[in-house]
Amino acid sequence: MSREEYMRVVLEEVERYDEDRAGLIMTLDRTKGPEIWQECLEIALKLKREGRRLLGVDLAGDPLKSDVSIFRSFFEKAQEAGLGITLHIAETTANTDEETLKLLSYRPDRLGHATFLNEEAVGIVMKENTCIEICLSSNLLCKTVSDLETHHIRQYLNCDHPIAICTDDALPFRTTLLAEYALLLAAPPYGLGLSQDEVRKVAEMSLQSRFKVLKGTP
């Protein structure tokens, strides 16, 4: 099965649901090379032109692979086509500040993890009001945070910055979106101990930051 055939099969399932229930984001894997990235981009643009429910493009994979400067043209073309952009960023302490600032210069709509942003990067994120995708279970299991008490979600909650609660990958982390929200409600040290009103506000922010089907885009 080709990559395009695979995407079409997945979209057939996604499009069984209403637009406000399901959409697809294509991921560019940092461990692959320019030839595959270009193929994936061309598939994404083709599906977008056809009006399929492909909503955005993501950058993920091994966070220590590839020079991210080569991705600029890929994301510029995706943005021109009306696709949303989300980037896994600053996932580990080994990711450099230079790389983080380079990724932020691509003006992404959302950021995956953003665990180790320095002060300058946080300032940019705050100024641009860029949504942070929060994956509590993933961060704990991958040990990028020591506990929920020190999780960077608190920094953004304290200033009402947009966040979206996500699973990262439901199968390997054995979680669901409902389970991630349960961590918001659970009392410390098992959760963040937020009130129902606070969790409702987080859910509203997540909804407002979702990638939407844009009518009339190429």
PDB file of C-alpha atoms in Angstrom:
ATOM      1  CA  MET A   1       0.000   0.000   0.000  1.00  0.00           C
ATOM      2  CA  SER A   2       1.378   3.396  -0.963  1.00  0.00           C
ATOM      3  CA  ARG A   3       1.420   6.364   1.409  1.00  0.00           C
ATOM      4  CA  GLU A   4      -1.361   8.037  -0.559  1.00  0.00           C
ATOM      5  CA  GLU A   5      -3.496   4.900  -0.479  1.00  0.00           C
ATOM      6  CA  TYR A   6      -2.944   4.654   3.272  1.00  0.00           C
ATOM      7  CA  MET A   7      -4.014   8.254   3.810  1.00  0.00           C
ATOM      8  CA  ARG A   8      -7.157   7.725   1.747  1.00  0.00           C
ATOM      9  CA  VAL A   9      -8.113   4.640   3.741  1.00  0.00           C
ATOM     10  CA  VAL A  10      -7.696   6.538   7.017  1.00  0.00           C
ATOM     11  CA  LEU A  11      -9.683   9.501   5.689  1.00  0.00           C
ATOM     12  CA  GLU A  12     -12.536   7.231   4.664  1.00  0.00           C
ATOM     13  CA  GLU A  13     -12.905   6.248   8.311  1.00  0.00           C
ATOM     14  CA  VAL A  14     -12.435   9.800   9.631  1.00  0.00           C
ATOM     15  CA  GLU A  15     -15.060  11.161   7.255  1.00  0.00           C
ATOM     16  CA  ARG A  16     -17.699   8.782   8.574  1.00  0.00           C
ATOM     17  CA  TYR A  17     -18.016  11.223  11.486  1.00  0.00           C
ATOM     18  CA  ASP A  18     -19.252  14.812  11.574  1.00  0.00           C
ATOM     19  CA  GLU A  19     -16.743  17.582  10.896  1.00  0.00           C
ATOM     20  CA  ASP A  20     -16.837  18.695  14.520  1.00  0.00           C
ATOM     21  CA  ARG A  21     -16.000  15.176  15.716  1.00  0.00           C
ATOM     22  CA  ALA A  22     -13.033  14.031  13.636  1.00  0.00           C
ATOM     23  CA  GLY A  23     -10.310  15.322  11.330  1.00  0.00           C
ATOM     24  CA  LEU A  24      -6.874  14.126  10.247  1.00  0.00           C
ATOM     25  CA  ILE A  25      -3.430  15.640  10.795  1.00  0.00           C
ATOM     26  CA  MET A  26      -0.554  14.288   8.689  1.00  0.00           C
ATOM     27  CA  THR A  27       2.757  13.824  10.510  1.00  0.00           C
ATOM     28  CA  LEU A  28       6.164  14.416   8.952  1.00  0.00           C
ATOM     29  CA  ASP A  29       8.623  12.081  10.686  1.00  0.00           C
ATOM     30  CA  ARG A  30      11.941  13.744  11.519  1.00  0.00           C
ATOM     31  CA  THR A  31      13.778  10.447  10.976  1.00  0.00           C
ATOM     32  CA  LYS A  32      12.834  10.300   7.283  1.00  0.00           C
ATOM     33  CA  GLY A  33      14.529  12.225   4.498  1.00  0.00           C
ATOM     34  CA  PRO A  34      13.568  15.132   2.204  1.00  0.00           C
ATOM     35  CA  GLU A  35      12.328  12.808  -0.539  1.00  0.00           C
ATOM     36  CA  ILE A  36       9.703  11.236   1.738  1.00  0.00           C
ATOM     37  CA  TRP A  37       8.790  14.583   3.322  1.00  0.00           C
ATOM     38  CA  GLN A  38       8.199  16.031  -0.151  1.00  0.00           C
ATOM     39  CA  GLU A  39       6.047  13.047  -1.109  1.00  0.00           C
ATOM     40  CA  CYS A  40       3.974  13.446   2.055  1.00  0.00           C
ATOM     41  CA  LEU A  41       3.549  17.174   1.479  1.00  0.00           C
ATOM     42  CA  GLU A  42       2.385  16.612  -2.095  1.00  0.00           C
ATOM     43  CA  ILE A  43      -0.136  14.042  -0.865  1.00  0.00           C
ATOM     44  CA  ALA A  44      -1.379  16.473   1.789  1.00  0.00           C
ATOM     45  CA  LEU A  45      -1.803  19.290  -0.721  1.00  0.00           C
ATOM     46  CA  LYS A  46      -3.574  16.988  -3.169  1.00  0.00           C
ATOM     47  CA  LEU A  47      -6.019  15.768  -0.535  1.00  0.00           C
ATOM     48  CA  LYS A  48      -6.625  19.332   0.601  1.00  0.00           C
ATOM     49  CA  ARG A  49      -7.427  20.421  -2.967  1.00  0.00           C
ATOM     50  CA  GLU A  50      -9.885  17.542  -3.221  1.00  0.00           C
ATOM     51  CA  GLY A  51     -11.702  18.824  -0.155  1.00  0.00           C
ATOM     52  CA  ARG A  52     -10.838  15.827   1.993  1.00  0.00           C
ATOM     53  CA  ARG A  53     -10.815  16.264   5.763  1.00  0.00           C
ATOM     54  CA  LEU A  54      -7.063  16.714   6.149  1.00  0.00           C
ATOM     55  CA  LEU A  55      -6.782  19.623   8.565  1.00  0.00           C
ATOM     56  CA  GLY A  56      -3.103  20.045   9.316  1.00  0.00           C
ATOM     57  CA  VAL A  57       0.512  18.921   9.209  1.00  0.00           C
ATOM     58  CA  ASP A  58       2.613  17.899  12.200  1.00  0.00           C
ATOM     59  CA  LEU A  59       6.360  17.499  12.791  1.00  0.00           C
ATOM     60  CA  ALA A  60       7.210  14.628  15.122  1.00  0.00           C
ATOM     61  CA  GLY A  61       9.461  11.585  15.473  1.00  0.00           C
ATOM     62  CA  ASP A  62      12.844  11.329  17.185  1.00  0.00           C
ATOM     63  CA  PRO A  63      13.323  14.862  18.590  1.00  0.00           C
ATOM     64  CA  LEU A  64      17.090  14.693  18.090  1.00  0.00           C
ATOM     65  CA  LYS A  65      17.042  13.842  14.382  1.00  0.00           C
ATOM     66  CA  SER A  66      17.332  16.221  11.404  1.00  0.00           C
ATOM     67  CA  ASP A  67      18.169  19.876  10.981  1.00  0.00           C
ATOM     68  CA  VAL A  68      14.805  21.595  11.377  1.00  0.00           C
ATOM     69  CA  SER A  69      15.852  24.509   9.157  1.00  0.00           C
ATOM     70  CA  ILE A  70      15.103  22.358   6.104  1.00  0.00           C
ATOM     71  CA  PHE A  71      11.403  22.209   7.004  1.00  0.00           C
ATOM     72  CA  ARG A  72      10.642  25.895   6.391  1.00  0.00           C
ATOM     73  CA  SER A  73       9.498  25.481   2.790  1.00  0.00           C
ATOM     74  CA  PHE A  74       7.361  22.452   3.682  1.00  0.00           C
ATOM     75  CA  PHE A  75       5.394  24.351   6.299  1.00  0.00           C
ATOM     76  CA  GLU A  76       5.134  27.514   4.226  1.00  0.00           C
ATOM     77  CA  LYS A  77       3.467  25.539   1.430  1.00  0.00           C
ATOM     78  CA  ALA A  78       1.164  23.797   3.894  1.00  0.00           C
ATOM     79  CA  GLN A  79       0.119  27.120   5.435  1.00  0.00           C
ATOM     80  CA  GLU A  80      -0.493  28.647   1.996  1.00  0.00           C
ATOM     81  CA  ALA A  81      -2.878  25.762   1.297  1.00  0.00           C
ATOM     82  CA  GLY A  82      -4.851  26.494   4.466  1.00  0.00           C
ATOM     83  CA  LEU A  83      -3.499  23.620   6.546  1.00  0.00           C
ATOM     84  CA  GLY A  84      -2.881  24.056  10.259  1.00  0.00           C
ATOM     85  CA  ILE A  85       0.647  23.552  11.599  1.00  0.00           C
ATOM     86  CA  THR A  86       1.571  21.824  14.843  1.00  0.00           C
ATOM     87  CA  LEU A  87       5.172  21.088  15.816  1.00  0.00           C
ATOM     88  CA  HIS A  88       6.607  18.798  18.474  1.00  0.00           C
ATOM     89  CA  ILE A  89       9.070  21.160  20.133  1.00  0.00           C
ATOM     90  CA  ALA A  90      11.522  21.287  23.055  1.00  0.00           C
ATOM     91  CA  GLU A  91      10.626  17.734  24.068  1.00  0.00           C
ATOM     92  CA  THR A  92      13.959  17.025  25.777  1.00  0.00           C
ATOM     93  CA  THR A  93      16.767  18.944  27.441  1.00  0.00           C
ATOM     94  CA  ALA A  94      18.958  17.906  24.505  1.00  0.00           C
ATOM     95  CA  ASN A  95      16.917  20.012  22.088  1.00  0.00           C
ATOM     96  CA  THR A  96      18.781  23.280  21.631  1.00  0.00           C
ATOM     97  CA  ASP A  97      17.380  26.758  22.164  1.00  0.00           C
ATOM     98  CA  GLU A  98      18.470  27.563  18.604  1.00  0.00           C
ATOM     99  CA  GLU A  99      16.318  24.751  17.230  1.00  0.00           C
ATOM    100  CA  THR A 100      13.349  25.829  19.343  1.00  0.00           C
ATOM    101  CA  LEU A 101      13.536  29.413  18.085  1.00  0.00           C
ATOM    102  CA  LYS A 102      13.879  28.193  14.507  1.00  0.00           C
ATOM    103  CA  LEU A 103      10.704  26.107  14.833  1.00  0.00           C
ATOM    104  CA  LEU A 104       8.837  29.018  16.409  1.00  0.00           C
ATOM    105  CA  SER A 105       9.842  31.196  13.450  1.00  0.00           C
ATOM    106  CA  TYR A 106       7.603  29.004  11.271  1.00  0.00           C
ATOM    107  CA  ARG A 107       4.598  30.540  13.069  1.00  0.00           C
ATOM    108  CA  PRO A 108       2.926  27.259  14.082  1.00  0.00           C
ATOM    109  CA  ASP A 109      -0.677  27.223  15.267  1.00  0.00           C
ATOM    110  CA  ARG A 110       0.026  24.696  18.022  1.00  0.00           C
ATOM    111  CA  LEU A 111       3.019  23.196  19.806  1.00  0.00           C
ATOM    112  CA  GLY A 112       3.399  19.596  20.934  1.00  0.00           C
ATOM    113  CA  HIS A 113       4.776  19.162  24.463  1.00  0.00           C
ATOM    114  CA  ALA A 114       6.909  22.365  24.617  1.00  0.00           C
ATOM    115  CA  THR A 115       8.322  20.985  27.857  1.00  0.00           C
ATOM    116  CA  PHE A 116      11.674  22.749  27.907  1.00  0.00           C
ATOM    117  CA  LEU A 117      11.089  26.209  26.468  1.00  0.00           C
ATOM    118  CA  ASN A 118      13.537  28.846  27.635  1.00  0.00           C
ATOM    119  CA  GLU A 119      12.444  32.313  28.730  1.00  0.00           C
ATOM    120  CA  GLU A 120      12.774  33.808  25.245  1.00  0.00           C
ATOM    121  CA  ALA A 121      10.738  31.013  23.685  1.00  0.00           C
ATOM    122  CA  VAL A 122       8.020  31.300  26.333  1.00  0.00           C
ATOM    123  CA  GLY A 123       7.835  35.024  25.591  1.00  0.00           C
ATOM    124  CA  ILE A 124       7.277  34.332  21.892  1.00  0.00           C
ATOM    125  CA  VAL A 125       4.650  31.685  22.617  1.00  0.00           C
ATOM    126  CA  MET A 126       2.808  34.060  24.939  1.00  0.00           C
ATOM    127  CA  LYS A 127       2.963  36.939  22.461  1.00  0.00           C
ATOM    128  CA  GLU A 128       1.706  34.797  19.577  1.00  0.00           C
ATOM    129  CA  ASN A 129      -0.896  33.126  21.818  1.00  0.00           C
ATOM    130  CA  THR A 130       0.213  29.744  20.446  1.00  0.00           C
ATOM    131  CA  CYS A 131      -1.702  26.782  21.836  1.00  0.00           C
ATOM    132  CA  ILE A 132       0.307  24.194  23.802  1.00  0.00           C
ATOM    133  CA  GLU A 133      -0.699  20.544  23.389  1.00  0.00           C
ATOM    134  CA  ILE A 134      -0.450  19.007  26.869  1.00  0.00           C
ATOM    135  CA  CYS A 135       0.132  15.242  27.222  1.00  0.00           C
ATOM    136  CA  LEU A 136       0.256  14.504  30.953  1.00  0.00           C
ATOM    137  CA  SER A 137       0.577  10.706  30.906  1.00  0.00           C
ATOM    138  CA  SER A 138       3.131  10.762  28.107  1.00  0.00           C
ATOM    139  CA  ASN A 139       5.310  13.262  29.957  1.00  0.00           C
ATOM    140  CA  LEU A 140       5.192  11.218  33.146  1.00  0.00           C
ATOM    141  CA  LEU A 141       5.918   7.884  31.455  1.00  0.00           C
ATOM    142  CA  CYS A 142       8.718   9.327  29.318  1.00  0.00           C
ATOM    143  CA  LYS A 143      10.085  11.016  32.454  1.00  0.00           C
ATOM    144  CA  THR A 144      10.339  14.446  30.858  1.00  0.00           C
ATOM    145  CA  VAL A 145       8.609  15.732  33.995  1.00  0.00           C
ATOM    146  CA  SER A 146       9.118  14.350  37.487  1.00  0.00           C
ATOM    147  CA  ASP A 147       5.520  14.756  38.658  1.00  0.00           C
ATOM    148  CA  LEU A 148       2.320  16.651  37.941  1.00  0.00           C
ATOM    149  CA  GLU A 149       3.040  19.216  40.629  1.00  0.00           C
ATOM    150  CA  THR A 150       5.987  20.549  38.609  1.00  0.00           C
ATOM    151  CA  HIS A 151       4.424  20.009  35.170  1.00  0.00           C
ATOM    152  CA  HIS A 152       4.646  23.010  32.844  1.00  0.00           C
ATOM    153  CA  ILE A 153       0.868  22.976  32.392  1.00  0.00           C
ATOM    154  CA  ARG A 154       0.655  25.013  35.592  1.00  0.00           C
ATOM    155  CA  GLN A 155       2.631  27.860  34.048  1.00  0.00           C
ATOM    156  CA  TYR A 156       0.048  28.206  31.287  1.00  0.00           C
ATOM    157  CA  LEU A 157      -2.973  27.658  33.524  1.00  0.00           C
ATOM    158  CA  ASN A 158      -1.811  30.481  35.774  1.00  0.00           C
ATOM    159  CA  CYS A 159      -1.911  32.989  32.925  1.00  0.00           C
ATOM    160  CA  ASP A 160      -4.920  31.616  31.008  1.00  0.00           C
ATOM    161  CA  HIS A 161      -2.752  30.718  28.031  1.00  0.00           C
ATOM    162  CA  PRO A 162      -4.387  28.415  25.438  1.00  0.00           C
ATOM    163  CA  ILE A 163      -3.727  24.720  26.006  1.00  0.00           C
ATOM    164  CA  ALA A 164      -5.203  21.571  24.505  1.00  0.00           C
ATOM    165  CA  ILE A 165      -5.353  18.317  26.456  1.00  0.00           C
ATOM    166  CA  CYS A 166      -4.075  15.464  24.274  1.00  0.00           C
ATOM    167  CA  THR A 167      -3.114  11.792  24.613  1.00  0.00           C
ATOM    168  CA  ASP A 168       0.092  11.933  22.510  1.00  0.00           C
ATOM    169  CA  ASP A 169      -0.449   8.304  21.512  1.00  0.00           C
ATOM    170  CA  ALA A 170      -3.291   6.422  23.160  1.00  0.00           C
ATOM    171  CA  LEU A 171      -2.077   2.847  22.600  1.00  0.00           C
ATOM    172  CA  PRO A 172       1.535   2.897  23.879  1.00  0.00           C
ATOM    173  CA  PHE A 173       0.660   5.156  26.800  1.00  0.00           C
ATOM    174  CA  ARG A 174      -2.522   3.197  27.567  1.00  0.00           C
ATOM    175  CA  THR A 175      -4.596   6.306  27.986  1.00  0.00           C
ATOM    176  CA  THR A 176      -7.659   8.045  26.602  1.00  0.00           C
ATOM    177  CA  LEU A 177      -8.679  11.668  26.388  1.00  0.00           C
ATOM    178  CA  LEU A 178     -11.137  11.033  29.230  1.00  0.00           C
ATOM    179  CA  ALA A 179      -8.297   9.639  31.359  1.00  0.00           C
ATOM    180  CA  GLU A 180      -6.194  12.734  30.689  1.00  0.00           C
ATOM    181  CA  TYR A 181      -9.048  14.966  31.825  1.00  0.00           C
ATOM    182  CA  ALA A 182      -9.436  12.789  34.918  1.00  0.00           C
ATOM    183  CA  LEU A 183      -5.859  13.719  35.827  1.00  0.00           C
ATOM    184  CA  LEU A 184      -6.886  17.370  35.813  1.00  0.00           C
ATOM    185  CA  LEU A 185      -9.644  16.669  38.342  1.00  0.00           C
ATOM    186  CA  ALA A 186      -7.903  14.136  40.591  1.00  0.00           C
ATOM    187  CA  ALA A 187      -6.523  15.445  43.866  1.00  0.00           C
ATOM    188  CA  PRO A 188      -2.724  15.765  44.237  1.00  0.00           C
ATOM    189  CA  PRO A 189      -0.440  13.873  44.050  1.00  0.00           C
ATOM    190  CA  TYR A 190      -2.500  11.771  41.621  1.00  0.00           C
ATOM    191  CA  GLY A 191      -3.690  14.753  39.614  1.00  0.00           C
ATOM    192  CA  LEU A 192      -3.745  18.529  39.449  1.00  0.00           C
ATOM    193  CA  GLY A 193      -6.794  19.017  41.653  1.00  0.00           C
ATOM    194  CA  LEU A 194      -8.571  21.468  39.363  1.00  0.00           C
ATOM    195  CA  SER A 195     -12.189  22.389  39.937  1.00  0.00           C
ATOM    196  CA  GLN A 196     -14.922  21.392  37.501  1.00  0.00           C
ATOM    197  CA  ASP A 197     -15.164  24.998  36.321  1.00  0.00           C
ATOM    198  CA  GLU A 198     -11.411  25.099  35.675  1.00  0.00           C
ATOM    199  CA  VAL A 199     -11.543  21.838  33.728  1.00  0.00           C
ATOM    200  CA  ARG A 200     -14.493  23.126  31.727  1.00  0.00           C
ATOM    201  CA  LYS A 201     -12.433  26.190  30.816  1.00  0.00           C
ATOM    202  CA  VAL A 202      -9.520  23.979  29.712  1.00  0.00           C
ATOM    203  CA  ALA A 203     -11.907  21.934  27.552  1.00  0.00           C
ATOM    204  CA  GLU A 204     -13.218  25.119  25.946  1.00  0.00           C
ATOM    205  CA  MET A 205      -9.667  26.263  25.176  1.00  0.00           C
ATOM    206  CA  SER A 206      -8.903  22.876  23.632  1.00  0.00           C
ATOM    207  CA  LEU A 207     -12.003  23.130  21.459  1.00  0.00           C
ATOM    208  CA  GLN A 208     -11.250  26.683  20.356  1.00  0.00           C
ATOM    209  CA  SER A 209      -7.695  25.706  19.354  1.00  0.00           C
ATOM    210  CA  ARG A 210      -8.665  22.737  17.205  1.00  0.00           C
ATOM    211  CA  PHE A 211      -7.914  22.682  13.500  1.00  0.00           C
ATOM    212  CA  LYS A 212     -11.114  23.326  11.591  1.00  0.00           C
ATOM    213  CA  VAL A 213     -12.410  22.526   8.128  1.00  0.00           C
ATOM    214  CA  LEU A 214     -11.936  25.787   6.235  1.00  0.00           C
ATOM    215  CA  LYS A 215     -14.509  26.356   3.533  1.00  0.00           C
ATOM    216  CA  GLY A 216     -13.294  27.678   0.218  1.00  0.00           C
ATOM    217  CA  THR A 217      -9.575  26.932   0.706  1.00  0.00           C
ATOM    218  CA  PRO A 218      -7.630  25.442  -2.219  1.00  0.00           C
TER     219      PRO A 218
END
